[in-house]
mmCIF file of C-alpha atoms in Angstrom:
data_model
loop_
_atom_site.group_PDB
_atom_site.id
_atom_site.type_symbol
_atom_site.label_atom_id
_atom_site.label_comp_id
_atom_site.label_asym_id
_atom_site.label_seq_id
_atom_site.Cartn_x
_atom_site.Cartn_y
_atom_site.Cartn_z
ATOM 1 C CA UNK A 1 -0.277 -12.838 -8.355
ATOM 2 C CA UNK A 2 0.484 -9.054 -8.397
ATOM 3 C CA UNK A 3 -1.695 -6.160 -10.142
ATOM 4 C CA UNK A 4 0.006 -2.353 -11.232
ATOM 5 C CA UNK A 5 -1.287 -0.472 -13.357
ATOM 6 C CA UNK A 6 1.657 0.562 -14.270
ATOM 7 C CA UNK A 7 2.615 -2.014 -17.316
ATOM 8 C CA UNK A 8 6.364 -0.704 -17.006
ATOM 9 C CA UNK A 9 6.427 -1.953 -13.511
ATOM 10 C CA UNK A 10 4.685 -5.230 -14.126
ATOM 11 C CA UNK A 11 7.056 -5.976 -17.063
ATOM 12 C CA UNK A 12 10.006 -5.289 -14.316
ATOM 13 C CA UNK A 13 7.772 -7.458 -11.830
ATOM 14 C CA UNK A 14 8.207 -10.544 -14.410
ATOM 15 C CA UNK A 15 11.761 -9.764 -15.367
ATOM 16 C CA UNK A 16 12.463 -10.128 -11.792
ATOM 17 C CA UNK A 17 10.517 -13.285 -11.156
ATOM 18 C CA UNK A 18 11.946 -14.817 -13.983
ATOM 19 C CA UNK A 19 15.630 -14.176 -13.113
ATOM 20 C CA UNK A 20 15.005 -15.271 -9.612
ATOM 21 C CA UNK A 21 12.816 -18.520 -10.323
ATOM 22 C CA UNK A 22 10.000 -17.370 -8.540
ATOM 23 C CA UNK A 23 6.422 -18.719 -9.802
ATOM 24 C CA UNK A 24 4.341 -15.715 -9.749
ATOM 25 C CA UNK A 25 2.205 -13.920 -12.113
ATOM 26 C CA UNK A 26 1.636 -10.288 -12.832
ATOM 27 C CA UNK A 27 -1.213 -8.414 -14.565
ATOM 28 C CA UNK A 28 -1.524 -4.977 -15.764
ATOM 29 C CA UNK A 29 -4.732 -4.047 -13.518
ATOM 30 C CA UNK A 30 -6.263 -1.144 -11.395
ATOM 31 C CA UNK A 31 -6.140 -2.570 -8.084
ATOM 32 C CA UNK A 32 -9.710 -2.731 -7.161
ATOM 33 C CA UNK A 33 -9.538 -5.617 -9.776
ATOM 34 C CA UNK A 34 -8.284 -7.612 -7.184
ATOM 35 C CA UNK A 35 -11.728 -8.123 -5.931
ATOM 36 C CA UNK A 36 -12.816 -10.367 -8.366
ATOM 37 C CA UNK A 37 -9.480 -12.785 -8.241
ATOM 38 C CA UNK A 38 -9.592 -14.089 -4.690
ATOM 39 C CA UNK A 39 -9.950 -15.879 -2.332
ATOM 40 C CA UNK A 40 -6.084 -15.123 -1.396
ATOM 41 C CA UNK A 41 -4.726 -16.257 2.167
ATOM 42 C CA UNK A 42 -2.886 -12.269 2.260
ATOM 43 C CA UNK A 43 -2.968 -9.447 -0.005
ATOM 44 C CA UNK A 44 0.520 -7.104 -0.010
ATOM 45 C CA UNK A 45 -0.194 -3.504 -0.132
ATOM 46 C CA UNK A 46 2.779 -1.386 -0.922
ATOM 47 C CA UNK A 47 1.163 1.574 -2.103
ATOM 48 C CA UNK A 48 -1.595 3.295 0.070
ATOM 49 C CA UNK A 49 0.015 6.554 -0.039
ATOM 50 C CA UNK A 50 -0.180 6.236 -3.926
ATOM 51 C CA UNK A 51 -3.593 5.405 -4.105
ATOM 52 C CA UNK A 52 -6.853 7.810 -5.188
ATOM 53 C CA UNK A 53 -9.182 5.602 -3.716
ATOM 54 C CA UNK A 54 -7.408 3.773 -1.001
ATOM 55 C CA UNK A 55 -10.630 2.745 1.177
ATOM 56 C CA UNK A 56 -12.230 1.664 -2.581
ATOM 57 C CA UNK A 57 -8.709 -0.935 -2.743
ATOM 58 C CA UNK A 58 -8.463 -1.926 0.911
ATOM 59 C CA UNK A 59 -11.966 -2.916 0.728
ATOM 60 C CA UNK A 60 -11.459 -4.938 -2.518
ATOM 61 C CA UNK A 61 -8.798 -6.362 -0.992
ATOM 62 C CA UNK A 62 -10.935 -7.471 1.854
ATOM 63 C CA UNK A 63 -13.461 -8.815 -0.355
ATOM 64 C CA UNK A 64 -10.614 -10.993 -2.256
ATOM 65 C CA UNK A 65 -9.375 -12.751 1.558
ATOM 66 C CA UNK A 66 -10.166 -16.186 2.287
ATOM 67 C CA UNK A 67 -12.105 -16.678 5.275
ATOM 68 C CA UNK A 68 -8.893 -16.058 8.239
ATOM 69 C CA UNK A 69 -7.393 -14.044 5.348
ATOM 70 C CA UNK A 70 -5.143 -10.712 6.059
ATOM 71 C CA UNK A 71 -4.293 -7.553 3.961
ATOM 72 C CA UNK A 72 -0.641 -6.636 4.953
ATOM 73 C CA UNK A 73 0.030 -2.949 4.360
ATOM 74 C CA UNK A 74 3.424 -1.214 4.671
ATOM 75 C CA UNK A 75 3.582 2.136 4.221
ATOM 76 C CA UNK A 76 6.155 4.371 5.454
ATOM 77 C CA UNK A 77 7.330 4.707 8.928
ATOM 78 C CA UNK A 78 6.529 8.210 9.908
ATOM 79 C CA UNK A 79 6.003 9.804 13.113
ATOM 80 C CA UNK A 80 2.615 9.287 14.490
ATOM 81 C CA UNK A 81 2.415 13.174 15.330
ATOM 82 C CA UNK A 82 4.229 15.503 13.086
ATOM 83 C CA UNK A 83 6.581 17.516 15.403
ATOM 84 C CA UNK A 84 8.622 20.662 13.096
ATOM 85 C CA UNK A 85 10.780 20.148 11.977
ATOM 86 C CA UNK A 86 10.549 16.155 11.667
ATOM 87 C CA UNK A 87 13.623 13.565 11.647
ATOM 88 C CA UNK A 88 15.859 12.968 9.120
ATOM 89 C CA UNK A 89 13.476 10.323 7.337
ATOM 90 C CA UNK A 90 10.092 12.230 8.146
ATOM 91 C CA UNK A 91 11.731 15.476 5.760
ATOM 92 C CA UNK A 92 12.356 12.513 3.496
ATOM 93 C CA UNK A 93 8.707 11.509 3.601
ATOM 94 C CA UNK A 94 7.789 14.712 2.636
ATOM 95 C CA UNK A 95 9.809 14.967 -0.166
ATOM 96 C CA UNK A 96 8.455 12.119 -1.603
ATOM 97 C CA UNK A 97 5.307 13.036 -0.903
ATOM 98 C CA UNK A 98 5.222 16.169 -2.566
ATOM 99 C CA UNK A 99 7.290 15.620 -5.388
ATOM 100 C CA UNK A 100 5.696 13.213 -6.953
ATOM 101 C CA UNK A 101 3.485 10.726 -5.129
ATOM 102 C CA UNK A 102 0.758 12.801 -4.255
ATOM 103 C CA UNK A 103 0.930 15.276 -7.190
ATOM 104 C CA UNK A 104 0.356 11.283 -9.183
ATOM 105 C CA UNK A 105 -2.459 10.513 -6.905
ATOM 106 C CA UNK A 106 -4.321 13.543 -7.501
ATOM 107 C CA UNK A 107 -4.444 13.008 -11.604
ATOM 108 C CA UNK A 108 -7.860 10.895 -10.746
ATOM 109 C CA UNK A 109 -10.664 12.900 -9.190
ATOM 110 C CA UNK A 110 -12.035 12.597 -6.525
ATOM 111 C CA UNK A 111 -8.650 11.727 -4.703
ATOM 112 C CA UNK A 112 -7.959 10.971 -1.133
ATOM 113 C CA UNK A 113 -4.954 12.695 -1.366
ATOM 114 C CA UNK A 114 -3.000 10.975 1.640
ATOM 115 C CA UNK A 115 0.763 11.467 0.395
ATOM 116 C CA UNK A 116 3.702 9.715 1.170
ATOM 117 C CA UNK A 117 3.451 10.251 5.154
ATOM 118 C CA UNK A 118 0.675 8.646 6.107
ATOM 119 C CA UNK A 119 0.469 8.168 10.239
ATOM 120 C CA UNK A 120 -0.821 4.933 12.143
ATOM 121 C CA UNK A 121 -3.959 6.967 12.817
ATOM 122 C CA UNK A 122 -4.627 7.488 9.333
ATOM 123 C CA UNK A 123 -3.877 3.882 8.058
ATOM 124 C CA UNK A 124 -5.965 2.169 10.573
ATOM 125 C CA UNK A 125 -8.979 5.245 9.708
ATOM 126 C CA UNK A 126 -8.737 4.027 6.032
ATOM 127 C CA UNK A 127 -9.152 0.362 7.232
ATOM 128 C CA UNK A 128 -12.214 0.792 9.233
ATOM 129 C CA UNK A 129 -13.874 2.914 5.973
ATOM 130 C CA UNK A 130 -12.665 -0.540 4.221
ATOM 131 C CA UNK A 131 -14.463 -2.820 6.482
ATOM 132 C CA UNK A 132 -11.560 -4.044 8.810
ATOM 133 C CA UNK A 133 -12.348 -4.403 11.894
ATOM 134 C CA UNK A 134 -8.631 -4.973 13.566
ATOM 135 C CA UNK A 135 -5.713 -3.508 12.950
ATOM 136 C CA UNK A 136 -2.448 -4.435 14.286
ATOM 137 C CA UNK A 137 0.886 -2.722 13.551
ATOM 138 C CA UNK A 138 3.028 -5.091 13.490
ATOM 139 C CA UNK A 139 6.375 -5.434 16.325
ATOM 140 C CA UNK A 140 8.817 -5.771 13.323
ATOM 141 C CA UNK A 141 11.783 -3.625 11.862
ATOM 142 C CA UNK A 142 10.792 -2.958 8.640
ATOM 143 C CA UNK A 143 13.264 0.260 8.138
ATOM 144 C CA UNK A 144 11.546 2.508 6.422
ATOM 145 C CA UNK A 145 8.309 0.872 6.307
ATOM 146 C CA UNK A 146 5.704 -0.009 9.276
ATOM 147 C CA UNK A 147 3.419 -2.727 8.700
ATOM 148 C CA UNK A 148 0.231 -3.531 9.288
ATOM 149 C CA UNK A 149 -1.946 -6.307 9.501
ATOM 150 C CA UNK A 150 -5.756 -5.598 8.476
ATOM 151 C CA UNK A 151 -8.172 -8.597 9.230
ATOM 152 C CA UNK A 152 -11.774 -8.284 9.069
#
């Protein structure tokens, strides 16, 4: 089951299911909705840097886990210190983050305002205002993302 709020992504979410023969389901929903659909074995977040309220979704997420549930989130792989004047993909990051992810984030007040280049220290801070008590970054390639595994 995915959630966007987006209804031009979800409609692409189904298209894509549907060509690749992939049971799933999508639903045009804030995230937080996800609360109230559970219990799920993992929840995917792909979109923490994106969010207003990330600590408000993380922790709906939470609340949607089965018991030895996890919420997986990947989010970009940025430096965890910011040294000037960044890699190659850090200056990327930025970009992105300025132009127009966090601009979109900051439409709904009060916003968290993270942007796109959110550090390990930040991810795993969000996590514990969500409830999580562990946070492990996981020891996989993910190219441009890092990934983390949030259990409670």
């Amino acid at each position: 089951m995915g959630f966007d709020a987006n209804e031009a992504s979800v409609n692409d979410a189904r298209a894509y299911a549907d060509r690749e023969r992939v049971a799933a389901r999508f639903e045009v929903a804030d995230a937080a909705t996800v609360r109230t659909r559970g219990p799920f074995d993992v929840v995917l977040l792909e979109v923490l840097h994106d969010l207003a309220r990330p600590v408000e979704v993380q922790a709906a997420a939470r609340a949607a886990l089965a018991d030895d549930g996890a919420v997986l989130v990947a989010d970009e792989a940025v430096a965890d210190v910011f040294t000037a004047p960044g890699d190659e993909p850090e200056r990327l990051m930025y970009g992105w983050s300025i132009v127009p992810n966090l601009p979109a984030s900051m439409v709904e007040q009060r916003s968290a305002a993270i942007g796109t280049a959110t550090r390990a220290g930040r991810v795993k801070e969000l996590a514990a205002g969500a409830g999580f008590g562990t946070v492990d970054v996981l020891p996989l390639d993910g190219g441009f993302f890092r990934l983390y595994r949030l259990r409670t």
